[in-house]
Short mmCIF file of C-alpha atoms in Angstrom, two decimals:
data_model
loop_
_atom_site.label_atom_id
_atom_site.label_comp_id
_atom_site.label_asym_id
_atom_site.label_seq_id
_atom_site.Cartn_x
_atom_site.Cartn_y
_atom_site.Cartn_z
CA MET Z 1 14.95 31.26 20.68
CA PRO Z 2 15.52 30.21 17.04
CA GLN Z 3 15.03 32.81 14.32
CA HIS Z 4 11.92 31.23 12.77
CA GLU Z 5 10.11 31.22 16.13
CA HIS Z 6 10.56 35.01 16.39
CA MET Z 7 8.92 35.30 12.99
CA GLU Z 8 6.02 33.03 13.97
CA ARG Z 9 5.48 35.03 17.18
CA HIS Z 10 5.46 38.30 15.24
CA LYS Z 11 2.81 36.90 12.86
CA LYS Z 12 0.62 35.84 15.79
CA LEU Z 13 0.90 39.23 17.48
CA HIS Z 14 0.67 41.58 14.50
CA GLY Z 15 -0.73 39.45 11.64
CA VAL Z 16 0.55 39.57 8.03
CA ARG Z 17 0.40 42.16 5.25
CA MET Z 18 -2.89 42.66 3.45
CA ASP Z 19 -1.36 41.62 0.13
CA GLN Z 20 0.55 38.62 1.53
CA MET Z 21 -1.39 35.99 -0.46
CA GLU Z 22 -0.92 37.94 -3.70
CA ARG Z 23 2.82 38.28 -3.02
CA ASP Z 24 3.08 34.51 -2.38
CA ARG Z 25 1.20 33.75 -5.59
CA LYS Z 26 3.52 36.00 -7.64
CA ARG Z 27 6.61 34.49 -5.98
CA GLU Z 28 5.37 30.99 -6.90
CA ALA Z 29 4.73 32.12 -10.50
CA ARG Z 30 8.26 33.57 -10.76
CA LYS Z 31 9.81 30.40 -9.33
CA SER Z 32 9.68 28.39 -12.59
CA HIS Z 33 11.31 31.25 -14.54
CA LYS Z 34 14.00 31.58 -11.88
CA LEU Z 35 14.74 27.84 -12.00
CA SER Z 36 14.86 27.90 -15.80
CA LYS Z 37 17.31 30.82 -15.78
CA PHE Z 38 19.53 29.04 -13.26
CA ALA Z 39 19.45 25.78 -15.29
CA GLN Z 40 20.52 27.61 -18.44
CA LYS Z 41 23.36 29.55 -16.81
CA SER Z 42 24.81 26.97 -14.41
CA PHE Z 43 27.66 24.64 -15.40
CA GLY Z 44 30.07 22.17 -13.84
CA LEU Z 45 29.33 20.40 -10.57
CA LYS Z 46 26.58 22.83 -9.59
CA ALA Z 47 24.68 22.04 -12.81
CA LYS Z 48 25.17 18.30 -12.29
CA LEU Z 49 23.72 18.40 -8.77
CA PHE Z 50 20.85 20.62 -9.89
CA ASN Z 51 19.96 18.25 -12.75
CA GLN Z 52 20.01 15.24 -10.42
CA LYS Z 53 17.62 16.99 -8.06
CA ARG Z 54 15.27 17.99 -10.92
CA PHE Z 55 15.35 14.44 -12.31
CA LYS Z 56 14.22 13.00 -8.95
CA GLU Z 57 11.44 15.59 -8.66
CA LYS Z 58 10.18 14.80 -12.17
CA ALA Z 59 10.31 11.04 -11.51
CA ALA Z 60 8.24 11.49 -8.33
CA MET Z 61 5.75 13.66 -10.25
CA LYS Z 62 5.38 11.04 -13.01
CA LYS Z 63 4.73 8.34 -10.42
CA THR Z 64 2.01 10.45 -8.79
CA ILE Z 65 0.35 11.12 -12.16
CA ALA Z 66 0.50 7.41 -13.07
CA LEU Z 67 -1.23 6.49 -9.80
CA HIS Z 68 -4.15 8.77 -10.61
CA GLN Z 69 -4.59 7.45 -14.15
CA GLN Z 70 -7.34 4.89 -14.21
CA GLY Z 71 -8.63 2.65 -16.97
CA SER Z 72 -11.98 1.01 -17.57
CA ASN Z 73 -12.52 -2.75 -17.34
CA LYS Z 74 -15.41 -4.57 -19.01
CA HIS Z 75 -16.29 -8.10 -17.89
CA ALA Z 76 -19.25 -10.45 -18.07
CA ASN Z 77 -21.71 -10.08 -15.24
CA ASP Z 78 -22.17 -13.35 -13.36
CA GLU Z 79 -25.12 -12.07 -11.35
CA LYS Z 80 -28.56 -13.47 -12.10
CA MET Z 81 -30.50 -11.41 -14.63
CA ASN Z 82 -33.57 -9.59 -13.41
CA ASP Z 83 -36.92 -11.19 -14.16
CA GLY Z 84 -38.93 -9.47 -16.85
CA ALA Z 85 -39.09 -8.97 -20.58
CA VAL Z 86 -35.85 -8.21 -22.48
CA PRO Z 87 -35.99 -6.50 -25.92
CA ALA Z 88 -35.31 -8.81 -28.91
CA TYR Z 89 -32.12 -6.98 -29.89
CA LEU Z 90 -30.64 -7.65 -26.42
CA LEU Z 91 -31.45 -11.36 -26.20
CA ASP Z 92 -28.11 -12.55 -27.59
CA ARG Z 93 -26.04 -10.14 -25.48
CA GLU Z 94 -24.49 -10.87 -22.12
CA GLU Z 95 -24.86 -8.43 -19.30
CA VAL Z 96 -21.61 -6.45 -19.05
CA SER Z 97 -20.41 -4.62 -15.98
CA ARG Z 98 -17.80 -1.89 -16.02
CA ALA Z 99 -15.26 -1.32 -13.30
CA LYS Z 100 -12.54 1.25 -12.91
CA VAL Z 101 -9.16 -0.39 -12.48
CA LEU Z 102 -5.66 0.88 -11.93
CA SER Z 103 -3.19 0.29 -14.73
CA ASN Z 104 -1.28 -3.01 -14.61
CA THR Z 105 2.09 -1.34 -14.09
CA VAL Z 106 0.82 0.41 -10.96
CA LYS Z 107 -0.66 -2.86 -9.68
CA GLN Z 108 2.63 -4.65 -10.29
CA LYS Z 109 4.60 -1.94 -8.50
CA ARG Z 110 2.25 -2.11 -5.53
CA LYS Z 111 2.60 -5.89 -5.36
CA GLU Z 112 6.40 -5.64 -5.49
CA LYS Z 113 6.39 -2.95 -2.80
CA ALA Z 114 4.11 -5.02 -0.57
CA GLY Z 115 6.15 -8.20 -1.02
CA LYS Z 116 9.53 -6.55 -0.68
CA TRP Z 117 9.51 -6.23 3.11
CA THR Z 118 7.58 -9.36 4.13
CA VAL Z 119 10.32 -10.86 6.29
CA PRO Z 120 10.17 -13.32 9.22
CA ILE Z 121 11.38 -10.68 11.70
CA PRO Z 122 9.90 -7.29 10.65
CA LYS Z 123 11.21 -5.31 13.66
CA VAL Z 124 14.54 -5.66 15.45
CA LYS Z 125 16.18 -3.80 18.30
CA PRO Z 126 18.82 -1.43 16.85
CA VAL Z 127 22.44 -2.06 17.86
CA ALA Z 128 24.20 0.97 19.34
CA ASP Z 129 27.69 2.00 18.23
CA ASP Z 130 29.04 1.49 21.78
CA GLU Z 131 27.91 -2.14 21.68
CA MET Z 132 29.13 -2.69 18.11
CA PHE Z 133 32.59 -1.11 18.36
CA LYS Z 134 35.29 -1.38 20.99
CA GLN Z 135 37.91 1.37 21.25
CA PHE Z 136 41.30 0.13 20.11
CA LYS Z 137 44.36 2.02 21.31
CA SER Z 138 47.24 2.42 18.88
CA GLY Z 139 50.43 4.37 18.39
CA LYS Z 140 53.86 4.08 19.92
CA ARG Z 141 52.61 4.97 23.43
CA GLN Z 142 49.04 3.63 23.00
CA LYS Z 143 47.57 7.14 23.16
CA LYS Z 144 45.65 7.20 19.88
CA ASN Z 145 41.99 6.17 19.98
CA TRP Z 146 40.79 6.49 16.37
CA LYS Z 147 40.68 2.74 15.65
CA ARG Z 148 37.60 0.58 16.33
CA MET Z 149 37.34 -3.19 16.76
CA ILE Z 150 34.06 -4.79 15.64
CA THR Z 151 32.58 -7.03 18.36
CA LYS Z 152 29.91 -8.71 16.16
CA VAL Z 153 30.09 -11.39 13.48
CA THR Z 154 31.19 -10.08 10.06
CA PHE Z 155 31.37 -11.42 6.52
CA VAL Z 156 34.30 -10.77 4.19
CA GLY Z 157 34.57 -12.25 0.70
CA ASP Z 158 37.32 -14.56 -0.57
CA ALA Z 159 38.91 -11.68 -2.46
CA TYR Z 160 39.13 -9.51 0.68
CA THR Z 161 42.53 -7.97 1.35
CA ARG Z 162 43.11 -6.33 4.68
CA LYS Z 163 44.39 -2.77 4.72
CA ALA Z 164 47.81 -2.02 6.17
CA PRO Z 165 47.41 -1.98 9.99
CA LYS Z 166 48.64 1.62 10.08
CA TYR Z 167 45.65 2.82 8.02
CA GLU Z 168 42.95 0.34 9.09
CA ARG Z 169 40.17 2.13 11.02
CA PHE Z 170 37.72 -0.78 11.50
CA ILE Z 171 39.30 -4.06 12.60
CA ARG Z 172 37.34 -7.26 11.88
CA PRO Z 173 38.72 -10.08 14.10
CA THR Z 174 39.32 -13.31 12.15
CA GLY Z 175 37.61 -15.31 14.92
CA LEU Z 176 34.35 -13.45 14.26
CA ARG Z 177 34.39 -13.85 10.46
CA MET Z 178 31.87 -16.32 9.04
CA LYS Z 179 31.28 -17.55 5.49
CA LYS Z 180 28.49 -20.15 5.93
CA ALA Z 181 24.93 -19.98 7.26
CA HIS Z 182 22.33 -22.58 8.30
CA VAL Z 183 19.43 -21.56 6.07
CA THR Z 184 15.93 -23.00 6.56
CA HIS Z 185 13.58 -23.26 3.58
CA PRO Z 186 10.10 -22.29 4.97
CA GLU Z 187 8.14 -24.45 2.48
CA LEU Z 188 10.39 -27.54 2.47
CA LYS Z 189 10.91 -27.29 6.27
CA THR Z 190 14.54 -28.30 5.72
CA THR Z 191 17.81 -26.64 6.73
CA PHE Z 192 20.86 -26.39 4.48
CA CYS Z 193 24.40 -25.17 5.19
CA LEU Z 194 24.98 -22.61 2.43
CA ASP Z 195 27.76 -20.20 1.50
CA ILE Z 196 27.14 -16.50 2.11
CA LEU Z 197 27.61 -14.30 -0.95
CA GLY Z 198 27.22 -10.92 0.73
CA VAL Z 199 25.37 -8.73 3.23
CA LYS Z 200 22.43 -6.99 1.55
CA LYS Z 201 21.00 -4.90 4.40
CA ASN Z 202 21.66 -4.47 8.10
CA PRO Z 203 18.59 -2.77 9.64
CA SER Z 204 20.63 -1.01 12.33
CA SER Z 205 22.84 1.12 10.04
CA SER Z 206 24.14 1.48 6.49
CA LEU Z 207 27.68 1.60 7.97
CA TYR Z 208 27.18 -1.92 9.36
CA THR Z 209 25.97 -3.04 5.91
CA ASN Z 210 29.13 -1.69 4.27
CA LEU Z 211 31.31 -3.36 6.92
CA GLY Z 212 29.50 -6.70 6.40
CA VAL Z 213 28.28 -6.94 10.01
CA MET Z 214 25.63 -9.62 10.63
CA THR Z 215 23.24 -9.11 13.54
CA LYS Z 216 19.70 -10.34 14.16
CA GLY Z 217 17.38 -9.27 11.32
CA THR Z 218 20.16 -8.72 8.75
CA ILE Z 219 19.33 -9.67 5.14
CA VAL Z 220 22.12 -11.76 3.60
CA GLU Z 221 22.52 -13.24 0.12
CA VAL Z 222 23.21 -16.98 0.07
CA ASN Z 223 24.29 -19.39 -2.66
CA VAL Z 224 21.29 -21.66 -3.42
CA SER Z 225 22.68 -23.34 -6.54
CA GLU Z 226 22.91 -26.64 -4.60
CA LEU Z 227 19.15 -26.66 -3.95
CA GLY Z 228 18.37 -26.85 -7.68
CA LEU Z 229 15.90 -23.95 -7.70
CA VAL Z 230 14.95 -22.78 -11.20
CA THR Z 231 13.11 -19.76 -12.60
CA GLN Z 232 10.00 -19.94 -14.81
CA SER Z 233 12.24 -19.75 -17.90
CA GLY Z 234 14.27 -22.74 -16.67
CA LYS Z 235 17.42 -20.92 -15.51
CA VAL Z 236 19.15 -22.06 -12.31
CA VAL Z 237 18.80 -19.61 -9.42
CA TRP Z 238 22.25 -18.72 -8.11
CA GLY Z 239 21.66 -16.40 -5.16
CA LYS Z 240 18.67 -15.75 -2.88
CA TYR Z 241 18.09 -13.54 0.14
CA ALA Z 242 17.70 -14.87 3.69
CA GLN Z 243 17.13 -13.15 7.04
CA VAL Z 244 19.30 -13.89 10.07
CA THR Z 245 17.07 -15.04 12.95
CA ASN Z 246 19.58 -15.51 15.80
CA ASN Z 247 22.40 -13.59 17.47
CA PRO Z 248 25.48 -15.07 15.70
CA GLU Z 249 28.02 -13.61 18.15
CA LEU Z 250 26.32 -15.50 21.03
CA ASP Z 251 25.54 -18.79 19.24
CA GLY Z 252 28.75 -19.15 17.22
CA CYS Z 253 26.79 -19.87 14.02
CA ILE Z 254 24.38 -18.09 11.68
CA ASN Z 255 20.77 -19.30 11.47
CA ALA Z 256 18.61 -17.77 8.75
CA VAL Z 257 15.26 -18.19 6.99
CA LEU Z 258 15.10 -18.11 3.19
CA LEU Z 259 12.89 -15.35 1.77
CA VAL Z 260 10.80 -17.22 -0.80
#
């Protein structure tokens, strides 16, 4: 039985001290002083890690406070005015209604958050390590098993240089490396063969993302300069994200949908 379960059982059987709540309150009050003392005395790596943690906590707190801050919005009331006499000093005034609104920055953040994950395939079956990697024996007598061969399609850039075979842990077969994808534009209903710039996110694992593995549901960055897309300011869009919709290792090509 784990230690904390013994403690929980003891509390159920015998209860807690009479002054337990007061002790907890005092401990909470001392906490800020304790943290301040530690922050002033610590130095080196310990101080760096502590400051990073505090920065994240403060950022989260500021976000929470910003969400609760509301402003007031005044706008003309389009509803029909009630029948009846209106005082002379109100004849030239429009009816105004007030509404509480969230600040624009919060609205914008919410919109971005909502639109960030709207992808053609929201859920995919995760790929297990056993399916992804094949054990590769090495050494003079083929007795070492620390190397792994990737069995899925991968992307490596033009500037990629392979490690020396002696030190290479993950082997990416050249036959399973791909640099182009058939990307469909959902609004134009047209497919283009575009160059892949990089792998943004593999939903199965961050390791697969770092290795450039492309499975179904992976978000890849493609070069859309040929399509002539421009921003509102008139600049040419260079790269855009697309989601892989097929199993490239089975089909021998990558099919994707552009995230517009």
